[in-house]
Tab-separated table of C-alpha atoms in Angstrom:
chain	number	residue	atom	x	y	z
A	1	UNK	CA	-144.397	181.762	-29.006
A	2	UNK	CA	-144.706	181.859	-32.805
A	3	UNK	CA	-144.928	179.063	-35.500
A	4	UNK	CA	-143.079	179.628	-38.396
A	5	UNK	CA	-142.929	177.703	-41.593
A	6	UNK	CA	-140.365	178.134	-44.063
A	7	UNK	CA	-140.824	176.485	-47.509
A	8	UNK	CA	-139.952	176.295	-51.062
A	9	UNK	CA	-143.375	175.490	-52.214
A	10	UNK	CA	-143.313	174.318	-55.495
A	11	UNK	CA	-139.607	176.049	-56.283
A	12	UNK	CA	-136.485	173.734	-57.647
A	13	UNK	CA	-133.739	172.277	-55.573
A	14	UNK	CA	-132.214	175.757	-55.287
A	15	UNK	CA	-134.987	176.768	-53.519
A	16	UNK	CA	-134.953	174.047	-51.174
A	17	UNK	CA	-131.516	174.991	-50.777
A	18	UNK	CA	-132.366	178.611	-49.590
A	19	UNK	CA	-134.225	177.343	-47.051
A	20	UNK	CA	-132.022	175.349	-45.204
A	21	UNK	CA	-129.811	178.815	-45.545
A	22	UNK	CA	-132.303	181.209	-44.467
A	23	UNK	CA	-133.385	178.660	-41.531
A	24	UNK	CA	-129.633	178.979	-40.382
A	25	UNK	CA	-129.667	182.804	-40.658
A	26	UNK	CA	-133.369	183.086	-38.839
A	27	UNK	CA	-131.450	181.461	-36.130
A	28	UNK	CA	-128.121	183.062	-36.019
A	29	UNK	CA	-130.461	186.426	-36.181
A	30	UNK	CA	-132.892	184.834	-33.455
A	31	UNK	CA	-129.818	184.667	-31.035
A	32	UNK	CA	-128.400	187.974	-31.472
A	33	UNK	CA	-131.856	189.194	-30.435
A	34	UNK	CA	-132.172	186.609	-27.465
A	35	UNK	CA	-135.352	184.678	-28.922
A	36	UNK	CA	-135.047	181.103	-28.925
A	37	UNK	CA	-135.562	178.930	-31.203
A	38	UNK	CA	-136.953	174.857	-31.976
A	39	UNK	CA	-137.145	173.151	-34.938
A	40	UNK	CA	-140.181	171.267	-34.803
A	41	UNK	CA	-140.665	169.804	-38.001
A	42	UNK	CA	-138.698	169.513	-41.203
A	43	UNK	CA	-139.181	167.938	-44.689
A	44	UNK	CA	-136.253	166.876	-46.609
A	45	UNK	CA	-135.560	168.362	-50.137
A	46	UNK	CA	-134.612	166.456	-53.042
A	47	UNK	CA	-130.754	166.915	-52.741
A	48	UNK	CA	-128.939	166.411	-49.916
A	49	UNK	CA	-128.400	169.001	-47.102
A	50	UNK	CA	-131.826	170.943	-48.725
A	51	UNK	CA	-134.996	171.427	-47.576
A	52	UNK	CA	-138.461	171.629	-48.942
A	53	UNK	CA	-140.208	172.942	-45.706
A	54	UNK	CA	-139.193	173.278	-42.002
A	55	UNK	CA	-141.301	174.305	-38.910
A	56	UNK	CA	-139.679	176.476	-36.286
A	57	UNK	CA	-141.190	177.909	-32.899
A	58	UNK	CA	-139.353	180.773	-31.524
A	59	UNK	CA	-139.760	182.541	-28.463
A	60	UNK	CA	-138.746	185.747	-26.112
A	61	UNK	CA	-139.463	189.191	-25.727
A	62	UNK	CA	-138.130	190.275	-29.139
A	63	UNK	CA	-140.448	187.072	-30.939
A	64	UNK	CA	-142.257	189.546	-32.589
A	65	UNK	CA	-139.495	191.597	-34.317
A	66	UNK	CA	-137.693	188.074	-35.554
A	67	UNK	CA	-141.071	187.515	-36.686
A	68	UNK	CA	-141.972	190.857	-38.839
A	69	UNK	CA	-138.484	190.763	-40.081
A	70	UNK	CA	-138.670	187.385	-41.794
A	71	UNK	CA	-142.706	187.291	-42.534
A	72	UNK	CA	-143.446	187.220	-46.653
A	73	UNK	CA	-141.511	186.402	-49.726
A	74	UNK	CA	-137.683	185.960	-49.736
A	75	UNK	CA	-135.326	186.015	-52.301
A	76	UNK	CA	-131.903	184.244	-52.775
A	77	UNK	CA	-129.650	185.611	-55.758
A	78	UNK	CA	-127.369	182.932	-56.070
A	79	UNK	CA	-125.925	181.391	-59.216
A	80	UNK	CA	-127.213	178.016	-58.976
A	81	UNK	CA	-124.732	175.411	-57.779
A	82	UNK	CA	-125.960	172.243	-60.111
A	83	UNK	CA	-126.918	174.428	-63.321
A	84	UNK	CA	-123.745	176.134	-63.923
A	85	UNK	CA	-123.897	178.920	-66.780
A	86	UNK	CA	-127.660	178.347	-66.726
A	87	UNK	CA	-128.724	181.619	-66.328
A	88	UNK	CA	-131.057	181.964	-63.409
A	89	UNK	CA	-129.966	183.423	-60.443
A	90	UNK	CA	-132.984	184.105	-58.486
A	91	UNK	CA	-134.814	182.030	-56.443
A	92	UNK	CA	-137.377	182.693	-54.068
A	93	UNK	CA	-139.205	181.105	-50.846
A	94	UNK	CA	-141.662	181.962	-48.509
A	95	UNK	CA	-141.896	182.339	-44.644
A	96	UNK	CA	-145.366	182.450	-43.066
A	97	UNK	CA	-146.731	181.909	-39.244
A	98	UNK	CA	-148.407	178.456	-38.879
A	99	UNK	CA	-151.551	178.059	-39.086
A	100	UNK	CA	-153.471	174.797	-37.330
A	101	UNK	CA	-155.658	173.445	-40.334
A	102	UNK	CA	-157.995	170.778	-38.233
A	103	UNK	CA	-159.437	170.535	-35.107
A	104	UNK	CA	-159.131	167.747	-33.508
A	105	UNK	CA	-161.673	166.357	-30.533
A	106	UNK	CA	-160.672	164.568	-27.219
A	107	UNK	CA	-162.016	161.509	-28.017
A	108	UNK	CA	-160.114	160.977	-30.890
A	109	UNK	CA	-156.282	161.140	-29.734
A	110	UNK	CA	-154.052	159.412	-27.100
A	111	UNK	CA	-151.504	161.282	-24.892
A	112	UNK	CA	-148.626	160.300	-23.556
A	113	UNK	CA	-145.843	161.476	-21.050
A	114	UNK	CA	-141.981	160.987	-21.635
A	115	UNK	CA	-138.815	162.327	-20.512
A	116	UNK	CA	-137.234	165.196	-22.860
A	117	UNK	CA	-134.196	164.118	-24.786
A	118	UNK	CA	-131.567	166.045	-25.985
A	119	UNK	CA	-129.729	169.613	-24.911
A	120	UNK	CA	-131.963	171.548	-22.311
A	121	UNK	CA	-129.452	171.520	-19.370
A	122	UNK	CA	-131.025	169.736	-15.743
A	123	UNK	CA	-134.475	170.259	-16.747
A	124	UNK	CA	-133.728	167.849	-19.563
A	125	UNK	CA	-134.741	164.078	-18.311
A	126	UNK	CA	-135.537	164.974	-14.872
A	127	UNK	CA	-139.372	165.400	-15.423
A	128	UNK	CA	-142.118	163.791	-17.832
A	129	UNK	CA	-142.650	167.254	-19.527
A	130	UNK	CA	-142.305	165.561	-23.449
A	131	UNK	CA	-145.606	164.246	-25.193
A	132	UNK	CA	-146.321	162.510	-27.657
A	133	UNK	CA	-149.643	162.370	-29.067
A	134	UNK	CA	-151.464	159.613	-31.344
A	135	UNK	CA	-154.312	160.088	-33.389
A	136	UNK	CA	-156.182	157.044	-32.912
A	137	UNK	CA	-157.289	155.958	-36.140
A	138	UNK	CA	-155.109	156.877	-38.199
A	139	UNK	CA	-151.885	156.133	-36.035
A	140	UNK	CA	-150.248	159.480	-36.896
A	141	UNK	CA	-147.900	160.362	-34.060
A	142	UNK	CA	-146.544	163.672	-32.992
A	143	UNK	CA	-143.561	164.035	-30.484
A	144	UNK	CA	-143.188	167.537	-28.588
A	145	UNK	CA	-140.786	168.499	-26.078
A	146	UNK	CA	-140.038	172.281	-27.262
A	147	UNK	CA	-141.833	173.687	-23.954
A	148	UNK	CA	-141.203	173.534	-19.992
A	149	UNK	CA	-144.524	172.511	-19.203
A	150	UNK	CA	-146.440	168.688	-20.248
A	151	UNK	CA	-149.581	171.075	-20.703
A	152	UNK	CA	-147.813	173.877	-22.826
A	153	UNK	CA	-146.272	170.634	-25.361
A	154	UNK	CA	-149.932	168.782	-25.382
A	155	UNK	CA	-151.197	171.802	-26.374
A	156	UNK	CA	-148.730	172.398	-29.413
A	157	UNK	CA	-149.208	168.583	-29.993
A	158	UNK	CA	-152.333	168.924	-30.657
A	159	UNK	CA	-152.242	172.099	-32.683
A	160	UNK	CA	-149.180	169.961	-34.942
A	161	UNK	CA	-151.562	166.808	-34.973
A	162	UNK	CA	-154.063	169.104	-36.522
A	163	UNK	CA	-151.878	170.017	-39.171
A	164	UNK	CA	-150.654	166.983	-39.558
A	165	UNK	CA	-153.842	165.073	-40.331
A	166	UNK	CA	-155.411	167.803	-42.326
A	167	UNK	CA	-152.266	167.642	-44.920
A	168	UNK	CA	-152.795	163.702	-44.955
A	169	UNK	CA	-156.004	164.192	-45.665
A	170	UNK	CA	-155.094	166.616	-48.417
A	171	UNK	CA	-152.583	163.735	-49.450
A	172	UNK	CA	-155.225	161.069	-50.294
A	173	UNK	CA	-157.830	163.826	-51.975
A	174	UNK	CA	-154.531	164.431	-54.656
A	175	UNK	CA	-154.509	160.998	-55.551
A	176	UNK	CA	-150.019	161.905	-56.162
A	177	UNK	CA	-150.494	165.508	-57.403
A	178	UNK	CA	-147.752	168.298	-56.128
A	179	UNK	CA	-149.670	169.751	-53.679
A	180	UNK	CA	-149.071	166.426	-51.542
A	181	UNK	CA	-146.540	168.485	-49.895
A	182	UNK	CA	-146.238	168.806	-46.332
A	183	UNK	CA	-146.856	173.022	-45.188
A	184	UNK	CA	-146.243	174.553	-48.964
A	185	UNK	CA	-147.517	177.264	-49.888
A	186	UNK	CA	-147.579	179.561	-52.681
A	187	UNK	CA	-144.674	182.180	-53.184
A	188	UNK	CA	-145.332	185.802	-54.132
A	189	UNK	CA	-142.652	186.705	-56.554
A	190	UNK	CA	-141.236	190.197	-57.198
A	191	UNK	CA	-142.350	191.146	-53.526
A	192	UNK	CA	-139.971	190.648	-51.293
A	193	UNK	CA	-139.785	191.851	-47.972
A	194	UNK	CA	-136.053	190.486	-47.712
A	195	UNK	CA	-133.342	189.660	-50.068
A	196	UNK	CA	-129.650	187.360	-49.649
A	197	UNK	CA	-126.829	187.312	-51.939
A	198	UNK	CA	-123.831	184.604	-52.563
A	199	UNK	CA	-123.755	180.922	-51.336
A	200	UNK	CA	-123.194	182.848	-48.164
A	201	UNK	CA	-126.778	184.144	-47.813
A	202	UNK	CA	-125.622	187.792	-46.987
A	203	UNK	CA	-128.282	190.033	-46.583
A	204	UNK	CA	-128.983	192.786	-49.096
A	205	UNK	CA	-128.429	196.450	-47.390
């Protein structure tokens, strides 16, 4: 399995716009090569049906090629669809594997077991494999049912918590700055390891 993040960091709504594109292309491509995919987390952009960040596991055999194909800078050339006549037409995000930012000890979380909800087929609801775990002083909850196993979605619960606590950490340390953001990260521009064209996101031969 491999985390990926997808996000606009600090880029404008067309950005966030690409990456609700290119997260529906990762998974059209992620099927054609058999790897499945799970969206784990997502942040909502500033306009609706964008996104400023999303988190998506995939797994299979072929994880790794999905992976190499999509790791680094992407760029969208698109004219923009609320700035008409305004010039810019390219916009660029990033896609990077997920890093856990914080360890977190034993002592300091809560599990617990729940049935999976959702598409999954009879596996689905017929065991306790879901988890959800809470960081006791805080309160911050994560939910996980992406694996088969309760000990493969504690463990990615924990790795997410991680995350999780060390971005609200970064949160109250910014005192309302931009890089409150939750899994941005900077863009390399002029670099791009893949490029889409058109509201349709076609890829760039």
């Amino acid at each position: 399995m491999i985390l990926l993040q997808i996000s606009s960091a600090q880029g404008p709504a067309e950005c966030m716009l690409a990456v609700r594109k290119a997260l529906a292309r990762l998974i059209k491509e992620a099927e054609e090569l058999n790897v499945r995919t799970d969206i784990l987390e997502e942040e909502i952009g500033l306009r609706i049906g964008t996104l400023r960040s999303v988190l998506v596991a995939i797994y299979g055999s072929n994880e790794q090629q999905l992976f190499t194909h999509w790791n680094g800078t992407i760029k969208w050339i698109c004219e923009s669809p609320w700035r008409k006549g305004a010039g810019r037409k390219n916009w660029f995000i990033g896609v990077t594997q997920f890093e856990p930012m914080q360890e977190v000890m034993e002592s300091e979380i809560r599990f617990e077991t729940l049935k999976a909800s959702g598409p999954g087929g009879q596996h689905v609801n017929k065991t306790e494999s879901a988890v959800r775990v809470v960081h006791i002083a805080s309160g911050i909850s994560i939910k996980v049912q992406s694996e088969r196993s309760q000990h493969a979605n504690r463990r990615l619960a924990r790795s997410l918590l991680g995350h999780r606590l060390q971005q609200h950490q970064n949160m109250h340390q910014a005192q309302g700055k931009a890089d409150r953001r939750l899994f941005h990260h900077q863009v390399e521009r002029g670099n791009a390891v893949r490029t889409f064209i058109g509201m349709k996101f076609i890829p760039q031969r």
